[in-house]
Short mmCIF file of C-alpha atoms in Angstrom, two decimals:
data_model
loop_
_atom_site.label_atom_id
_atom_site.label_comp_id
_atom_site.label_asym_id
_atom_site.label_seq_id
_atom_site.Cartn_x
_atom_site.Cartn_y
_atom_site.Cartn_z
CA UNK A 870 -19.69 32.38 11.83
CA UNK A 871 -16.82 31.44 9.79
CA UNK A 872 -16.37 31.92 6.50
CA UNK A 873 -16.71 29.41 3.49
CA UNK A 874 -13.55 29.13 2.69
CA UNK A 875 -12.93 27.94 6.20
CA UNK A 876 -15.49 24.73 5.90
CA UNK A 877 -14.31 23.96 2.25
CA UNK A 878 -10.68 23.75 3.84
CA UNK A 879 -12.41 21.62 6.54
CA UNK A 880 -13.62 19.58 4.14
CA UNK A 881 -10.90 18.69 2.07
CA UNK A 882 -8.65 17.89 4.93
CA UNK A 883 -11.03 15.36 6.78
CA UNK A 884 -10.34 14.09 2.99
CA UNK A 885 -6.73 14.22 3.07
CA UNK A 886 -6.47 12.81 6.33
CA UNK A 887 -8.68 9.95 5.67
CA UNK A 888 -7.14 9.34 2.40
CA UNK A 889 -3.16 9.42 4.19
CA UNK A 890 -4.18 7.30 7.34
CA UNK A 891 -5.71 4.11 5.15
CA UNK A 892 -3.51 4.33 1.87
CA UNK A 893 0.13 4.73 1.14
CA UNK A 894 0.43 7.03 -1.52
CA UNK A 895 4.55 7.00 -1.43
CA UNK A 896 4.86 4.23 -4.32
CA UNK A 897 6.71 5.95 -7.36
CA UNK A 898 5.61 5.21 -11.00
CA UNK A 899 9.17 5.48 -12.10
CA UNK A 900 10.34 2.35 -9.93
CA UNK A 901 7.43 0.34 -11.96
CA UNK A 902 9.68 1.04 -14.85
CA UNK A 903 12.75 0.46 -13.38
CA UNK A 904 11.45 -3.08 -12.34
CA UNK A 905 10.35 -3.57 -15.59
CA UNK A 906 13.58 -2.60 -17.62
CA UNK A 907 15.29 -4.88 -14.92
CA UNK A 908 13.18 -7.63 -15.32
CA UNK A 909 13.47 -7.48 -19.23
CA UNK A 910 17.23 -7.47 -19.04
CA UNK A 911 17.37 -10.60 -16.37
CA UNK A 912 15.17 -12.45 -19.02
CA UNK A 913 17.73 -11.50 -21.92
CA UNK A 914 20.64 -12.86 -19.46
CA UNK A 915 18.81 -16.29 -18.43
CA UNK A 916 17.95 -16.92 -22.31
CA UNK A 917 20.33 -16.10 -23.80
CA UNK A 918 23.56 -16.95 -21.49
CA UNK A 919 22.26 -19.48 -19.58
CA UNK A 920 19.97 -20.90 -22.38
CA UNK A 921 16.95 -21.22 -19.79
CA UNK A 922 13.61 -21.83 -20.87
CA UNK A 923 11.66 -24.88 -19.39
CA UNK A 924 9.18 -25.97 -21.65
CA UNK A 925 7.87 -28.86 -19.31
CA UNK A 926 6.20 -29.11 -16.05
CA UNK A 927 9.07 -30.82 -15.09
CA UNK A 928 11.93 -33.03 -15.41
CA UNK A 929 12.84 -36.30 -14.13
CA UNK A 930 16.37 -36.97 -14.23
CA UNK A 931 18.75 -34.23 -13.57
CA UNK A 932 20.40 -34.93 -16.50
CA UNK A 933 17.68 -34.19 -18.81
CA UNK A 934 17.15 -30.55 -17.31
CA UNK A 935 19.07 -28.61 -20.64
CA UNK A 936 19.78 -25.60 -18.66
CA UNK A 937 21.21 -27.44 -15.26
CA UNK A 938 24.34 -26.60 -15.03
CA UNK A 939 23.34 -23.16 -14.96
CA UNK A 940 20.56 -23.40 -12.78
CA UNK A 941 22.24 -22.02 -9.15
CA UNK A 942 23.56 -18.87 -11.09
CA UNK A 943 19.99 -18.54 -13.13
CA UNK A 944 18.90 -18.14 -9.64
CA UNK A 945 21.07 -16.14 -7.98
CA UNK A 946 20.20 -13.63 -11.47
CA UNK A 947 16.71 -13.64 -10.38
CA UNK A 948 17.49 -12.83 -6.54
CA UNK A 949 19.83 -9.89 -7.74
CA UNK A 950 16.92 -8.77 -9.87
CA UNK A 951 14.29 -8.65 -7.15
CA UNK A 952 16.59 -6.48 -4.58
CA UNK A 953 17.16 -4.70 -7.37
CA UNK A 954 13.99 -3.64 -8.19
CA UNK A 955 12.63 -3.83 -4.15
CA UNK A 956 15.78 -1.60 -3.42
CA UNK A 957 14.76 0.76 -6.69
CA UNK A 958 11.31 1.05 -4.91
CA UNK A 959 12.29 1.81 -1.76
CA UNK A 960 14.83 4.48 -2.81
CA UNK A 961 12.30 6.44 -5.10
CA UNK A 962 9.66 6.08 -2.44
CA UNK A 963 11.78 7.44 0.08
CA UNK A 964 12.49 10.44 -2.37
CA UNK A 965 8.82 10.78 -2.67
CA UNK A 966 8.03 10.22 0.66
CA UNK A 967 10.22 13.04 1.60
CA UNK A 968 8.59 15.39 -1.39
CA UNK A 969 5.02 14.79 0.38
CA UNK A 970 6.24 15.47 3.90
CA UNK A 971 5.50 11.97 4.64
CA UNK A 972 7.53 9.34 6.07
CA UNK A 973 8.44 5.91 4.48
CA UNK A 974 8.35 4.02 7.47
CA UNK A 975 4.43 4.58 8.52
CA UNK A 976 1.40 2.80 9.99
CA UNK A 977 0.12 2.43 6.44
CA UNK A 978 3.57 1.36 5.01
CA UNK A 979 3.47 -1.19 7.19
CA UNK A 980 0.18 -2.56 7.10
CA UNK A 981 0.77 -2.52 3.36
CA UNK A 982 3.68 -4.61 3.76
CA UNK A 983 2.04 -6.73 5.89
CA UNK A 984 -0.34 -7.69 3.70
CA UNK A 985 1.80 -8.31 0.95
CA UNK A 986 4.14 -10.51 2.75
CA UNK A 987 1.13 -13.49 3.57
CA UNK A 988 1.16 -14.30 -0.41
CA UNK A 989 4.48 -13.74 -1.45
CA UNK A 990 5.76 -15.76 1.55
CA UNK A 991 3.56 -18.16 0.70
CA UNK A 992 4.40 -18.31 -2.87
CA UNK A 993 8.22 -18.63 -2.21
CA UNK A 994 7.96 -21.54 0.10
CA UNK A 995 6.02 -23.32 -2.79
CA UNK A 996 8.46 -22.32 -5.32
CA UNK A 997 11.42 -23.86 -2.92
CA UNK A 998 9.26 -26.84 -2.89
CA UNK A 999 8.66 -26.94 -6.56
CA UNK A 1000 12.61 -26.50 -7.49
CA UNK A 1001 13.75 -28.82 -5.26
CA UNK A 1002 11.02 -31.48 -6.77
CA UNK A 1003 12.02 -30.56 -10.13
CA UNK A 1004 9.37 -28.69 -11.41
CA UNK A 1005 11.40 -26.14 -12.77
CA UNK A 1006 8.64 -25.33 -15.42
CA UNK A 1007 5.62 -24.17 -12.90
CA UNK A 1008 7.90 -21.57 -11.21
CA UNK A 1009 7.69 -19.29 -13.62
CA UNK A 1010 4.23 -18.83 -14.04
CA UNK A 1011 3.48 -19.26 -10.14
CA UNK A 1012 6.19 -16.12 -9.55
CA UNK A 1013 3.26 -14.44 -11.45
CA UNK A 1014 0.59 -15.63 -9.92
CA UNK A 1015 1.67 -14.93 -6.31
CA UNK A 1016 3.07 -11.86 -7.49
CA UNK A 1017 -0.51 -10.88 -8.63
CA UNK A 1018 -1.81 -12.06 -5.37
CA UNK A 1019 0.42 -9.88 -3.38
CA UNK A 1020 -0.26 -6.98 -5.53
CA UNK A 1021 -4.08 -7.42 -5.21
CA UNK A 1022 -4.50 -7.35 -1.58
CA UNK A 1023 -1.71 -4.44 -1.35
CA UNK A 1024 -4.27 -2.67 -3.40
CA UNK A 1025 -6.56 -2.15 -0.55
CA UNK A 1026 -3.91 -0.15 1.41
CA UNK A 1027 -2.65 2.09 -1.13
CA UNK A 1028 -3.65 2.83 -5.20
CA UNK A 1029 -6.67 1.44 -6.21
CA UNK A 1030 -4.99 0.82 -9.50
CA UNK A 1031 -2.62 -1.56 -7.75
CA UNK A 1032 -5.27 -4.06 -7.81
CA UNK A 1033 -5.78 -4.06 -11.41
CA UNK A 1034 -1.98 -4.79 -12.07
CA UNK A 1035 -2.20 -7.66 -9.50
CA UNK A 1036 -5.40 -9.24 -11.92
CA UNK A 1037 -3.53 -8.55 -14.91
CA UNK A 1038 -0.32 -10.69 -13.12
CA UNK A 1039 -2.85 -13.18 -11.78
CA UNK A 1040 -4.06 -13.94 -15.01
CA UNK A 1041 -0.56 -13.73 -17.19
CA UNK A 1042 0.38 -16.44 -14.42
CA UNK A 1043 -2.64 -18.62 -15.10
CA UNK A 1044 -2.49 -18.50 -18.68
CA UNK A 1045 1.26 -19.11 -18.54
CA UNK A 1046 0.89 -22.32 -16.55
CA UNK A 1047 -1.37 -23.41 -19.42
CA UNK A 1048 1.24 -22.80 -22.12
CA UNK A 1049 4.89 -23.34 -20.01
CA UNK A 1050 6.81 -23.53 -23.17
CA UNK A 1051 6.55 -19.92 -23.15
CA UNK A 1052 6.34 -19.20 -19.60
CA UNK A 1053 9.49 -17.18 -19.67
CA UNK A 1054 7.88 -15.05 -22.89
CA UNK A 1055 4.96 -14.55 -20.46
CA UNK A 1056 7.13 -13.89 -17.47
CA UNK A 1057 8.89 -11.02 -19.52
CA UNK A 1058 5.69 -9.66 -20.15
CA UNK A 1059 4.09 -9.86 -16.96
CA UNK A 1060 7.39 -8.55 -14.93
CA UNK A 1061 8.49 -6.88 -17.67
CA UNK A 1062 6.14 -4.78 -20.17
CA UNK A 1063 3.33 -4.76 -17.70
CA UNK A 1064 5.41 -2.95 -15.01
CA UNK A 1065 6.76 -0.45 -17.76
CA UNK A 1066 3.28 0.27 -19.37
CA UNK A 1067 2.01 0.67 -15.18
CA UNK A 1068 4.72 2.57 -14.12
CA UNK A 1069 4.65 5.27 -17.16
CA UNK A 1070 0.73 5.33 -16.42
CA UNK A 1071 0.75 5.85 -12.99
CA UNK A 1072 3.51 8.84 -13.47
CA UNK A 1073 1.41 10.62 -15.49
CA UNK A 1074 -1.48 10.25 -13.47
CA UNK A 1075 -0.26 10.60 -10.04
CA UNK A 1076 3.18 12.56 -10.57
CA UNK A 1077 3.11 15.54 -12.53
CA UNK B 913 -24.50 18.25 22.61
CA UNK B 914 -22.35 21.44 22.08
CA UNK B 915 -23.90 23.56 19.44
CA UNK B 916 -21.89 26.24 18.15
CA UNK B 917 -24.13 29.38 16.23
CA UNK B 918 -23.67 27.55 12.92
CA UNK B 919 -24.98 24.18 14.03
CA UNK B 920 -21.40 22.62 14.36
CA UNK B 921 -20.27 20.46 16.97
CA UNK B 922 -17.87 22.77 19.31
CA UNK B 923 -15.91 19.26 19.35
CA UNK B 924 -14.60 19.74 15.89
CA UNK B 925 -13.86 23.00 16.00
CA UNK B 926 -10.16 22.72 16.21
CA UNK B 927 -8.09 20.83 12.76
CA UNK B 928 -6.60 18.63 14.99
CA UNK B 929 -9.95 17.38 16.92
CA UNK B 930 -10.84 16.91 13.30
CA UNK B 931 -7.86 15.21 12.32
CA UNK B 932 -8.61 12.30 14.66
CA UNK B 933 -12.14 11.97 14.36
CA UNK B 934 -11.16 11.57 10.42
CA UNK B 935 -8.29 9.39 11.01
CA UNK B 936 -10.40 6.68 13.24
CA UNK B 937 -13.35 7.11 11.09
CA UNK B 938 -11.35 5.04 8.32
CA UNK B 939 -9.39 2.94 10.72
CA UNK B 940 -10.43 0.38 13.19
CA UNK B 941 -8.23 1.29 15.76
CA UNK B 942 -5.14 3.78 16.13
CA UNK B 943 -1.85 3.93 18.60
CA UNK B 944 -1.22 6.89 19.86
CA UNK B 945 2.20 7.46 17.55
CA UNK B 946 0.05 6.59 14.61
CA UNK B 947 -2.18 9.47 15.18
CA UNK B 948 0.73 11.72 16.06
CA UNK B 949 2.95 10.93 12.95
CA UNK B 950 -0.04 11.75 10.49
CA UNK B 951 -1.34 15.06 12.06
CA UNK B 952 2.35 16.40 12.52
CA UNK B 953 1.58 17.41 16.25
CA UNK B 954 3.27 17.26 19.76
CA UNK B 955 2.72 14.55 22.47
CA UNK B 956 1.34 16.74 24.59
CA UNK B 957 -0.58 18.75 22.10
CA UNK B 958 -1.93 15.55 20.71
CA UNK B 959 -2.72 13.76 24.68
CA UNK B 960 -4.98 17.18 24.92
CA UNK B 961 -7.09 17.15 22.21
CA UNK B 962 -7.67 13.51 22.72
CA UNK B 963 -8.34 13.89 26.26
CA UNK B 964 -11.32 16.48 25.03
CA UNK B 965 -12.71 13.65 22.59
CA UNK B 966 -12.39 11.04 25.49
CA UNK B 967 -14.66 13.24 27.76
CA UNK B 968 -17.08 13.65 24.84
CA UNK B 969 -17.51 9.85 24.81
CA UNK B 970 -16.15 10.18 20.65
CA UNK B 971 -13.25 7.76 21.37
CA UNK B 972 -12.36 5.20 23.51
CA UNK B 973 -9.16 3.98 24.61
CA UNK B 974 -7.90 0.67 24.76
CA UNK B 975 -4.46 -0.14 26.69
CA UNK B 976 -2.30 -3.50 26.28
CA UNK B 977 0.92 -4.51 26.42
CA UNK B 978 3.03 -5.40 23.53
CA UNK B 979 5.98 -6.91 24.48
CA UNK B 980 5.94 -5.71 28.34
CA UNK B 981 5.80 -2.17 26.62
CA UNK B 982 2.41 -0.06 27.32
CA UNK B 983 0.67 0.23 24.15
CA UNK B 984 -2.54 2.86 23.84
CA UNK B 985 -4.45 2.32 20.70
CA UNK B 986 -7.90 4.71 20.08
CA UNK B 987 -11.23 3.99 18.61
CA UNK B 988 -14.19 5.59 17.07
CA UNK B 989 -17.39 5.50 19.69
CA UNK B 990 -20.89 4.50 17.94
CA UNK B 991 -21.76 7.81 19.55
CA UNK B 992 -18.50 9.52 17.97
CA UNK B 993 -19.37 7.99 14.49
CA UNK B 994 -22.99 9.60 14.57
CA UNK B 995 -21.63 12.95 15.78
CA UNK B 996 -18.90 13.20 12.88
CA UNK B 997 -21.01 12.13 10.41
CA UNK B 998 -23.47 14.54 11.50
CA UNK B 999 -20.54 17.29 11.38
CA UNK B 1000 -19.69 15.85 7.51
CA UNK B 1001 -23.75 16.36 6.95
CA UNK B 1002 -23.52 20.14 8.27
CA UNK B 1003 -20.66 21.18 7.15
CA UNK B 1004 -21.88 20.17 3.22
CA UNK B 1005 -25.16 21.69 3.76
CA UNK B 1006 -23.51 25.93 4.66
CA UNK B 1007 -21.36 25.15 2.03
CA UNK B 1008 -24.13 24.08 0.24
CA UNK B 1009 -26.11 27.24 0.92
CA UNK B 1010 -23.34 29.67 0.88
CA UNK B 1011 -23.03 29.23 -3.04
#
């Protein structure tokens, strides 16, 4: 007969393997933060240098867009944000990845991945649609909403907590598409102080 | 079935046996390099202690090809489910006891 210790070690590695073959536990806190610091400082840049801030659904001439002469390098901004903050991610998850003798690249990673990309593909072809239509003023808040989509089913493949941040994103994006005057104030928040406040809470849960 | 003296499957005797049954009890289905990348172990190491689950009738295999290249994904039997959870049932009950 073996000896307790033996079963209890049993035990919690039937745990450890269920818990690393279903969930990616790679993601750092600290690239939450990152995004977030990035995201605040691309809001700072459109505002305040570019002077963009729809506060309509959308416009109808081009000439009444205030902010349209700026609009291709307002976007470009926002692409350099996101790999940015995507390449922030995958760099710290690598590093953490490595820390846990686990690899980036895995059958969860992808899966997780996989899910995400159904929304956020999604949600980009509609935002195409929507700038090319002139609707400058739902893109911000849909950004959120997809965003929260993406981050809601990702939550079933790696921290349950992910899921909450998706709601929270979800419901910034609603209210945001209620009130687009201040979609980019809600945009900040969402990208922005959410991701800090998530990342800083999911460090000191997960990471010390 | 198998009994070892403490009422343990002989199955899931060795961590790696273990490994897999725990692995497919939380996912559908598995490829091989799936299985091997999580429990750290060999091909060959890894094609034995499968082979030894296979014969128990605890997994099944399922073979395709993906992209004209072989691809060999595993499965948790209904028979294999009952057994492990049966295991999970034991194995809380000594330690259970022991305290």
């Amino acid at each position: 007969m073996r000896k307790e210790r033996d079963y209890i070690q049993d035990i919690s590695e039937i745990r450890s393997m269920m818990e690393r073959s279903s969930r990616f536990l790679s993601l750092s806190g600290l690239a939450g933060v990152m995004a977030g610091i990035y995201a605040l400082l691309g809001v700072y840049i459109a505002y305040h240098f570019f002077h963009f801030n729809p506060d309509q659904i959308g416009y109808t001439t081009e000439q009444s867009v205030p902010f349209s002469s700026d609009l291709p390098k307002i976007i470009i901004l926002a692409i350099l944000i996101l790999l940015l903050a995507v390449g922030t991610a995958i760099f710290l998850s690598y590093k953490k990845a490595r820390k846990r003798d686990e690899k980036v690249w895995n059958a969860t990673s992808r899966r997780l991945l996989a899910n995400m990309a159904v929304p956020l593909i999604t949600g980009g072809i509609l935002l195409l649609v929507l700038l090319v239509k002139g609707l400058i003023g739902l893109i911000v808040p849909l950004t959120l909403v997809f965003y929260g989509l993406a981050l809601y089913n990702a939550g079933k493949f790696t921290y349950d907590d992910v899921k909450f941040l998706g709601m929270i994103q979800v419901g910034l994006g609603l209210l945001a598409t209620c009130y687009i005057e201040y979609g980019l104030l809600f945009w900040a928040i969402g990208f922005g102080v959410v991701h800090i406040i998530y990342g800083i809470y999911m460090h000191l849960r997960y990471e010390r | 079935m198998k009994v070892s003296i403490d009422g343990l499957h002989k199955a899931f005797e060795s961590r790696v046996r273990l490994g897999i049954m725990s692995a497919l009890a939380v996912n559908e289905m598995l490829e091989f390099n799936a299985l091997k990348e999580y429990l750290d172990v060999t091909d060959g190491n890894l094609a034995t202690h499968i082979k030894a689950l296979e014969k128990e009738e605890f997994i099944g295999v399922k073979k395709s090809f993906i992209d004209r290249k072989p691809n060999t994904r595993y499965y948790m039997t209904q028979k294999g489910k009952k057994a492990f959870e049966e295991h999970l049932k034991v194995l809380e009950q000594i330690i259970k006891s022991q305290k």
